[in-house]
Every structure is written in structure tokens, then in C-alpha cells.
Tab-separated table of C-alpha atoms and ligand atoms in Angstrom:
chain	number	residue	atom	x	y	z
A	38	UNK	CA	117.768	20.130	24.431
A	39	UNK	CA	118.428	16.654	25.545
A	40	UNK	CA	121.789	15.042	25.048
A	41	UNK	CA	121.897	11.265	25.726
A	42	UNK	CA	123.811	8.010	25.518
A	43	UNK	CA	121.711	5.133	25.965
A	44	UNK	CA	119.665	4.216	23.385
A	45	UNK	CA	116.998	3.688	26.131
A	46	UNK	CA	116.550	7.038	26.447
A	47	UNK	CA	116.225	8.131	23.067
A	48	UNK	CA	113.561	5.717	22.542
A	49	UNK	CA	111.753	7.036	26.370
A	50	UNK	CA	111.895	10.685	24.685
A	51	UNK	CA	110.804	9.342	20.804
A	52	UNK	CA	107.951	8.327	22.241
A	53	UNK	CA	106.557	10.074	25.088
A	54	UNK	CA	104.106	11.483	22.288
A	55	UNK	CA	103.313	9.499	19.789
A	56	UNK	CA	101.439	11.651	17.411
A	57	UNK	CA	104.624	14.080	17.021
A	58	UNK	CA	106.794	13.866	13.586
A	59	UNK	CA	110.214	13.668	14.302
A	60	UNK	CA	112.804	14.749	11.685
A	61	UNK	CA	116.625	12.658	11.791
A	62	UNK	CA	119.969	14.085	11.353
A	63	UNK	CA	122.927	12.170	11.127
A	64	UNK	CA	125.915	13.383	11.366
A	65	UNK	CA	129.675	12.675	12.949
A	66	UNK	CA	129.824	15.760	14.437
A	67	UNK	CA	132.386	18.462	14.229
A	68	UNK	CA	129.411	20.222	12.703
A	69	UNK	CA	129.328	22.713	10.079
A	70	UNK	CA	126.570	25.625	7.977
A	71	UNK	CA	126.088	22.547	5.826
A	72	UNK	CA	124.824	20.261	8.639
A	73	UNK	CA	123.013	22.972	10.395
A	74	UNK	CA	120.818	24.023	7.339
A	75	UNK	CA	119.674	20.613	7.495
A	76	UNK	CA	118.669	20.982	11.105
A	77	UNK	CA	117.353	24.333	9.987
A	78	UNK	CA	115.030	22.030	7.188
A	79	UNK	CA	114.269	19.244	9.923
A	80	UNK	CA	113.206	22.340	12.421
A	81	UNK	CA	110.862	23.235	9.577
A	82	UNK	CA	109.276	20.632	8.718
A	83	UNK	CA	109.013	18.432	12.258
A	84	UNK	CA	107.367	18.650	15.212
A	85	UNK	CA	110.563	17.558	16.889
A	86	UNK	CA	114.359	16.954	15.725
A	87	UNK	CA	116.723	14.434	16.659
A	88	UNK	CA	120.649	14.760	15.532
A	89	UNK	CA	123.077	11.425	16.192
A	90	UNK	CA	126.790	12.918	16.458
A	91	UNK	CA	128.235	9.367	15.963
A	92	UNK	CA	131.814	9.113	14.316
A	93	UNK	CA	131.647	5.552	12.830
A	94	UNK	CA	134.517	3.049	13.074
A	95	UNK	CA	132.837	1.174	10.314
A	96	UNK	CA	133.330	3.278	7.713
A	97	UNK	CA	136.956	4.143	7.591
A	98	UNK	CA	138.459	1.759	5.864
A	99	UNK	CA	141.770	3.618	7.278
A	100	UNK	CA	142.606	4.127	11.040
A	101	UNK	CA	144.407	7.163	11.014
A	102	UNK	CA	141.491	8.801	9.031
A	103	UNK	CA	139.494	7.301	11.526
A	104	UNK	CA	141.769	8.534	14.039
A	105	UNK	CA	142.817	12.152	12.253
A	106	UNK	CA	138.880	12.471	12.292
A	107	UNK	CA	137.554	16.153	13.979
A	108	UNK	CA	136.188	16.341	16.858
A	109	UNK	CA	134.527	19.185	19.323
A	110	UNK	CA	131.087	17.376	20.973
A	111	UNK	CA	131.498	20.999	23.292
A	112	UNK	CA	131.164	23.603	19.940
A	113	UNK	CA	128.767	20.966	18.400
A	114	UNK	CA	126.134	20.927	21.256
A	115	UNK	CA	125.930	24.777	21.332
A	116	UNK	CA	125.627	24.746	17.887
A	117	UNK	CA	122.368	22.160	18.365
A	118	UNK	CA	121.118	24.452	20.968
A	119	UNK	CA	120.780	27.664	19.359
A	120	UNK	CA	119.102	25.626	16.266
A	121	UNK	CA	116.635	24.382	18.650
A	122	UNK	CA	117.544	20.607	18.443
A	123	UNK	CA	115.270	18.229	20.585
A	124	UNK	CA	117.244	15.400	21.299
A	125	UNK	CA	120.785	14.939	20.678
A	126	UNK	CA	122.568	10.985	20.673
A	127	UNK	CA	125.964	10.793	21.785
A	128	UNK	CA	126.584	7.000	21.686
A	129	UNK	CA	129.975	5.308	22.377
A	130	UNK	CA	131.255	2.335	19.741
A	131	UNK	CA	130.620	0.301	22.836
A	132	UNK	CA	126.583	0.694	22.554
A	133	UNK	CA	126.527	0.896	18.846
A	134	UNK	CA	128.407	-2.222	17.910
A	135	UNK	CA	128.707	-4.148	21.577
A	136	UNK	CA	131.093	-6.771	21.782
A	137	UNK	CA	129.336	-9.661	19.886
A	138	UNK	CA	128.066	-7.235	17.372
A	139	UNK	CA	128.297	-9.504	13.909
A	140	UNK	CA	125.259	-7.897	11.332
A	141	UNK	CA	125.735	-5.688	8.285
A	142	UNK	CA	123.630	-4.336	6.573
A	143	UNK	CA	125.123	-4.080	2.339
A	144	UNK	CA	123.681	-2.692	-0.569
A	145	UNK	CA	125.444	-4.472	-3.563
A	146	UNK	CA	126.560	-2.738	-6.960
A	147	UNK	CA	126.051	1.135	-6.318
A	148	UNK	CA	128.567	0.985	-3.575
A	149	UNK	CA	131.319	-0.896	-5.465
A	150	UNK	CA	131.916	2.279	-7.039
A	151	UNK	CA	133.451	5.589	-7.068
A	152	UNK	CA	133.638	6.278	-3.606
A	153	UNK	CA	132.729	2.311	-2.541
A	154	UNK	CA	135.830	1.560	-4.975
A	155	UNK	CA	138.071	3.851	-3.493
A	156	UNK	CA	137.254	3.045	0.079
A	157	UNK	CA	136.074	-0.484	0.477
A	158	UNK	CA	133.742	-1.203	2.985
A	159	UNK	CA	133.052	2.271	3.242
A	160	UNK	CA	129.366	2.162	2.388
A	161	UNK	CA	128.611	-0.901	4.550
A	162	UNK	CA	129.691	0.703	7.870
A	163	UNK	CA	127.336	4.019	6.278
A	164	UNK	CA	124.084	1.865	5.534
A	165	UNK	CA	124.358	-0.177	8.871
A	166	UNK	CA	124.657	2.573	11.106
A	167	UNK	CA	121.855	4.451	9.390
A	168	UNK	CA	119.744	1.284	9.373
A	169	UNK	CA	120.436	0.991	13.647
A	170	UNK	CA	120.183	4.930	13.638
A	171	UNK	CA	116.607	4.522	11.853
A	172	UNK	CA	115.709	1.660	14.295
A	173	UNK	CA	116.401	4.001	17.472
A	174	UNK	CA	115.050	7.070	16.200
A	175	UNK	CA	112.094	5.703	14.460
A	176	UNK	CA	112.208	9.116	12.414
A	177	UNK	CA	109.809	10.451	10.054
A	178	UNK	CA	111.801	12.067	7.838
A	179	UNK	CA	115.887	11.990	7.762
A	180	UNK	CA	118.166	14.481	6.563
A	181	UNK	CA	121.599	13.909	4.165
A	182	UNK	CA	123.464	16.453	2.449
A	183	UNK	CA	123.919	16.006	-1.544
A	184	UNK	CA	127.839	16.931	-1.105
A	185	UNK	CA	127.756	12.969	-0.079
A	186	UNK	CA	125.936	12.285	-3.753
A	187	UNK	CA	126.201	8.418	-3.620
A	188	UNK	CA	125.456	7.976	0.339
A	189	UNK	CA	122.409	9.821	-0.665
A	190	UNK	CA	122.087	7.205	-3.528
A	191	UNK	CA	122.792	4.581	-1.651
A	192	UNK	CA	120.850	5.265	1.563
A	193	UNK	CA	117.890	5.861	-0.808
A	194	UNK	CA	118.404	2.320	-2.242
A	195	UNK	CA	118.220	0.729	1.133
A	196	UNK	CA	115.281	2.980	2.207
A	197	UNK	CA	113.442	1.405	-0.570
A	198	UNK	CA	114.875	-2.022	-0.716
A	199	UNK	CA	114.278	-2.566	2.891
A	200	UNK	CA	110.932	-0.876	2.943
A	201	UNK	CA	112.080	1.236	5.970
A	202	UNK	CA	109.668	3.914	7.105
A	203	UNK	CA	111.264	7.129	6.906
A	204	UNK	CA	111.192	9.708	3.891
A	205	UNK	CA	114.696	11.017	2.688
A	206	UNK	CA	115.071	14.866	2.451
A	207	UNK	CA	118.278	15.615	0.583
A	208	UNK	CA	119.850	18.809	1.521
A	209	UNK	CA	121.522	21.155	-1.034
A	210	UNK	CA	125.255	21.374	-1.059
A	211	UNK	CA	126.397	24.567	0.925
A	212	UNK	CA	129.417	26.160	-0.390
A	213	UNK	CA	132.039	28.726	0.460
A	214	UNK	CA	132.501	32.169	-1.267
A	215	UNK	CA	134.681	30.397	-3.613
A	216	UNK	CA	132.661	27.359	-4.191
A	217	UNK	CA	134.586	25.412	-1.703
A	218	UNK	CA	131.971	22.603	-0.701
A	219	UNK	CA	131.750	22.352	3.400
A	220	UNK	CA	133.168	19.615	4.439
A	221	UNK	CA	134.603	18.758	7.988
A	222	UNK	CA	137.832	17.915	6.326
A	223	UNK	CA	138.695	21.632	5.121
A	224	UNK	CA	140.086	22.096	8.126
A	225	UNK	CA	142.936	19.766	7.193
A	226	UNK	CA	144.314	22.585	4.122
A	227	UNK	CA	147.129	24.093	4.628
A	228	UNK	CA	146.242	28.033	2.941
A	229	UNK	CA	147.923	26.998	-0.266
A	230	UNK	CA	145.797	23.925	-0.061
A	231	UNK	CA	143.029	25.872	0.647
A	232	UNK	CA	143.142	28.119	-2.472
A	233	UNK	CA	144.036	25.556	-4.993
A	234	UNK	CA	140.735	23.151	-3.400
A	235	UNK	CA	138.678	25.874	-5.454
A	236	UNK	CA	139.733	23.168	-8.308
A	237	UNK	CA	136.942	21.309	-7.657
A	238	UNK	CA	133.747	23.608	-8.034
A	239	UNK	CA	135.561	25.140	-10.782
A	240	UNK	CA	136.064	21.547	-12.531
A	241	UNK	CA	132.460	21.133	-12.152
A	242	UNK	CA	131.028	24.329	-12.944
A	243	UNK	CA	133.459	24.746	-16.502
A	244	UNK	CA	131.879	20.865	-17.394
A	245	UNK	CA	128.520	22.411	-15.920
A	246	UNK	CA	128.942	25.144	-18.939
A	247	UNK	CA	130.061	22.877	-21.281
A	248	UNK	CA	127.024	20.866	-21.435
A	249	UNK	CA	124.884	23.856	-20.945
A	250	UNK	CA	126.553	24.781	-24.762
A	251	UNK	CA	125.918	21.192	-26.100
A	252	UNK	CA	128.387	18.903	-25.159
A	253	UNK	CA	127.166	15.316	-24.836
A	254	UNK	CA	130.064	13.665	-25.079
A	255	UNK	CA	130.957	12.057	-21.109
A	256	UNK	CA	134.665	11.607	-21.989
A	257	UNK	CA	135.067	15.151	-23.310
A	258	UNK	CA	133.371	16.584	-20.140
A	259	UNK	CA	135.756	13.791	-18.020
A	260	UNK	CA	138.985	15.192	-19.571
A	261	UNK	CA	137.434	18.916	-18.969
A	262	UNK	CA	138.021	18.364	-15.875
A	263	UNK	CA	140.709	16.445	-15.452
A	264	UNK	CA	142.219	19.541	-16.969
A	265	UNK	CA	141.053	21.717	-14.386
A	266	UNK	CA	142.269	19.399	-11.914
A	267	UNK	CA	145.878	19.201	-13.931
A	268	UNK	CA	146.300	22.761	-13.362
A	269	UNK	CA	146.172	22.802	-9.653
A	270	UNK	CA	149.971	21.910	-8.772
A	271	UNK	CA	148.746	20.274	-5.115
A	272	UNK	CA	145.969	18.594	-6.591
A	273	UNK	CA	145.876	14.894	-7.480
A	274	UNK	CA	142.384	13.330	-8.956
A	275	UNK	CA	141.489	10.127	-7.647
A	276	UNK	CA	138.828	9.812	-9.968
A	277	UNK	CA	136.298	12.127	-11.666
A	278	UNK	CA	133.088	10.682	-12.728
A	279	UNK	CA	130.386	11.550	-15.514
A	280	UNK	CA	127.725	8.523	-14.447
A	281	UNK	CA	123.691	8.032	-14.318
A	282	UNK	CA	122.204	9.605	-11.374
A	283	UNK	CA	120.517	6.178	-9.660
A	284	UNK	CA	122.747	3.233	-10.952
A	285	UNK	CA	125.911	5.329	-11.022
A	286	UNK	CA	126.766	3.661	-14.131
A	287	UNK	CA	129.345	5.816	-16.204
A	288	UNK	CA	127.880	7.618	-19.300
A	289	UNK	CA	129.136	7.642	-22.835
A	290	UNK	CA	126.485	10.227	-23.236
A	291	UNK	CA	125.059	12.512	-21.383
A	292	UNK	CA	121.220	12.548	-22.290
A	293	UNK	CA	119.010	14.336	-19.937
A	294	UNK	CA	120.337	13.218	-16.642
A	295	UNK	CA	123.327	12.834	-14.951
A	296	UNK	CA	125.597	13.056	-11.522
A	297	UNK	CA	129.128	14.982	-12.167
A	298	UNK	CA	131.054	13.968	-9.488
A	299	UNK	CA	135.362	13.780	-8.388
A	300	UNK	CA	137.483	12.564	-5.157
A	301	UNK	CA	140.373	14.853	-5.128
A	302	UNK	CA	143.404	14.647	-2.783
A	303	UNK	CA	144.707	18.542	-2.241
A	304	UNK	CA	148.140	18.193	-0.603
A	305	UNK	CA	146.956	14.698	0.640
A	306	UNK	CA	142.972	16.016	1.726
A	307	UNK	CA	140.989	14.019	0.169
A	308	UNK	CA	137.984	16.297	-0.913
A	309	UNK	CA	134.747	14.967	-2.940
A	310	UNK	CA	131.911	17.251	-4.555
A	311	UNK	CA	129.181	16.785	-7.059
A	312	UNK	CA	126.702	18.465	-9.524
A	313	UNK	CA	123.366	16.841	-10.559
A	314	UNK	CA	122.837	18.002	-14.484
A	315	UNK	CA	120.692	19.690	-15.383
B	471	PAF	O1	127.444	11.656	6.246
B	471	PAF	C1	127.870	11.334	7.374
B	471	PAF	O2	128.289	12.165	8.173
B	471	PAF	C2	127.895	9.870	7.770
B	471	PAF	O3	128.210	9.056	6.695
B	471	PAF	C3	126.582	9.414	8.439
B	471	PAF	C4	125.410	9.475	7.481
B	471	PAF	C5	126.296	10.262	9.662
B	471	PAF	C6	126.719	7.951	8.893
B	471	PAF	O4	127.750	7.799	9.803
């Protein structure tokens, strides 16, 4: 496995052979079973694999998230090793936004909401880095989990809109015993916090049910699990969502499609998670 820096290098490696596919996956590191199953996919289906472990000032919108971030390049590198990994970029800010660095790259009304509303800017920082991370790599295919339902909408949008050359391969959400979704922020719970973040699956899955009965009605489904939420004493919602799966548009209905999704703060953790119906 090759670990570099300089995006010199990962360009000298990309294309020493041409004719290989080469699968993409992002991440910010401090990696977990839900990033490595989609190395595990990228392994599959690539000749070779390339992983970024990049944690991006551009899209904290607060510094001491940015700051409060995890970190452990050490554990993360073994981790790429036994999975096989290729190539591995470990750039600084410094070579990913250089000192007169001034171009963004925005996609407009998808990311004004839910998450893009709660943390603006957020999605601009996401689609520019992926846009410079597509330019070095050159990738085939790239890999993003569906935990992060409306980067995966978003980055989608840009794919498309920008007519970049790389297929999107959305990875299912991976999920503790409990139906905890992975994230690199679990680590934050206190064990109280930890049981009670269960609140989230368990919002989804009893809204999950309740269309599975029947239930069209978005607002009735909403305040389903706002309940669930409610009943969780450390749990605060910062929004719960019941929207169309592309424009992310909130439903009075549900029809035949939609995206369930929530932000939740559990003792002050902010955790997301998501359910495409059906
Ligand atoms: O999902 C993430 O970890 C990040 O948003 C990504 C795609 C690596 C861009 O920094």
C-alpha cells in the first residue's frame, strides 16, 4: 500500500497503467466497518483502490467540531492495509486549498436544506473537495455511504450536472446490534448517551412500519417520530424529515417514494440517519 501527500504522486501511481479501473473512497478518516465495507465493494469491483483520509476545513461550519473532529491516521492505515488498499492520500489543508485558493464548487437548492440548513456552507466545502478529489484520482467509480443520504444526493447532482466521469456506488448503511448507525461521532456518547442514541433507528423503523400498514400521511409519520425522539430524555431533534428522495422536497404524502431522514443531538452529539421507503 502506498501512502502519499503530494498530489504528484497520486497522479504518477493513477496512471502508471492506464487500462486499470480504479475505485475512490473518500473519507476523513478515523475509519470505521461502515467505511471499510465500502473499500471491501471498491476491492470488488476495481482493479485498484484509492482512499483520501482528508478531514475538510470547509465543511465545518463550526471550529471546535472541526477541531473536536477524530483522528488516528496510525489505526486508519492498518486498517487500509489489511483491506488491501492501493493508494492511500494523506494531504495537508496546505496542498488542498494553498494560500490563494478562491474556487467553490455549489450545488444550489438541495443543499439549502436539512442538513445544508442546519450547517451552512456545509455542502459547499463537501462538493468542492470531492470535485478536486475526482480531479486527482481520476476514479472510475467512487464510493459514499447512504448514512450521509443528501451528500449522496447532492454529490450525485454534481456528478451529473458537471458531467464528471466517475459512476457513484452508494454503500448501505452499516449499523450496530441495536441499530445504532456507524458514525465516527459515536465515540463522543457518554454510555447513557449511547443507549438512548438507539432513538433514532427506532424512530425510523416504527415510521418504517407505519407506512408498511398504510399510512400516507408525511405529518403523521413526522410526529411518529418526533414521539420517539420525545421519549429519549437526552435527546433533542433538530429536525426530522419525511421529503422526496432527489429534490428533498418535504412530502404531504408519501406516494411510492421517499427519504425518512432526522439530525438528532444526544447529550449535545449531533447524530443523523436515514431510511429510503420502500
Ligand atoms: O463523508 C465524508 O466523510 C466527507 O463528507 C467526504 C465525502 C469525505 C468529503 O470530505
Amino acid at each position: 500500500m502506498k501512502v502519499f501527500t503530494q498530489i504528484s504522486e497520486i497522479r504518477a501511481e493513477r496512471w502508471q497503467n492506464a487500462s486499470l479501473s480504479w475505485g475512490l473512497v473518500p473519507t476523513m478518516g478515523y475509519l470505521h466497518q461502515g467505511h471499510l465495507s465500502l473499500v471491501q465493494q471498491a476491492r470488488a469491483e476495481n482493479d485498484r483502490v484509492g482512499v483520501s483520509i482528508f478531514v475538510n476545513p470547509t465543511q465545518f461550519n463550526d471550529a471546535k467540531d472541526l477541531e473536536g473532529y477524530p483522528r488516528n491516521l496510525e489505526r486508519d492505515l492498518e486498517l487500509l492495509e489489511i483491506e488491501g488498499v492501493d493508494l492511500v492520500w494523506t494531504p495537508t489543508s496546505e496542498i488542498v486549498y494553498p494560500p490563494l485558493f478562491q474556487t467553490y464548487v455549489e450545488v444550489e437548492q438541495i443543499t439549502r436544506l436539512l442538513e445544508g440548513a442546519a450547517r451552512p456552507g456545509h455542502f459547499r466545502g463537501v462538493t468542492t473537495v470531492v470535485s478536486k478529489l475526482f480531479n486527482v484520482f481520476q476514479p472510475h467509480r467512487a464510493y459514499f455511504g447512504q448514512k450521509d443520504a443528501q451528500q449522496v444526493v447532492v454529490i450525485k447532482r454534481m456528478v451529473e450536472d458537471l458531467n464528471f466521469n466517475t459512476d457513484i456506488v452508494v454503500g448501505a448503511i452499516q449499523r450496530e446490534a441495536d441499530g445504532l448507525a456507524l458514525s465516527s461521532r459515536n465515540v463522543k456518547l457518554s454510555p447513557e448517551a449511547r443507549q438512548q442514541a438507539t432513538c433514532l433507528y427506532r424512530a425510523l423503523t416504527q415510521a418504517q412500519a407505519a407506512y408498511e400498514q398504510g399510512e400516507r400521511d408525511a405529518d403523521k409519520l413526522r410526529r411518529m417520530m418526533l414521539d420517539v425522539i420525545g421519549q429519549a430524555s437526552l435527546a433533542q431533534e433538530d429536525y426530522v424529515s419525511i421529503a422526496h428522495p432527489e429534490t428533498l422536497a418535504e412530502l404531504d404524502t408519501v406516494e411510492d417514494r421517499a427519504l425518512f431522514s432526522m439530525a438528532v443531538f444526544v447529550d449535545g452529539v449531533r447524530l443523523i440517519d436515514n431510511m429510503l421507503i420502500p
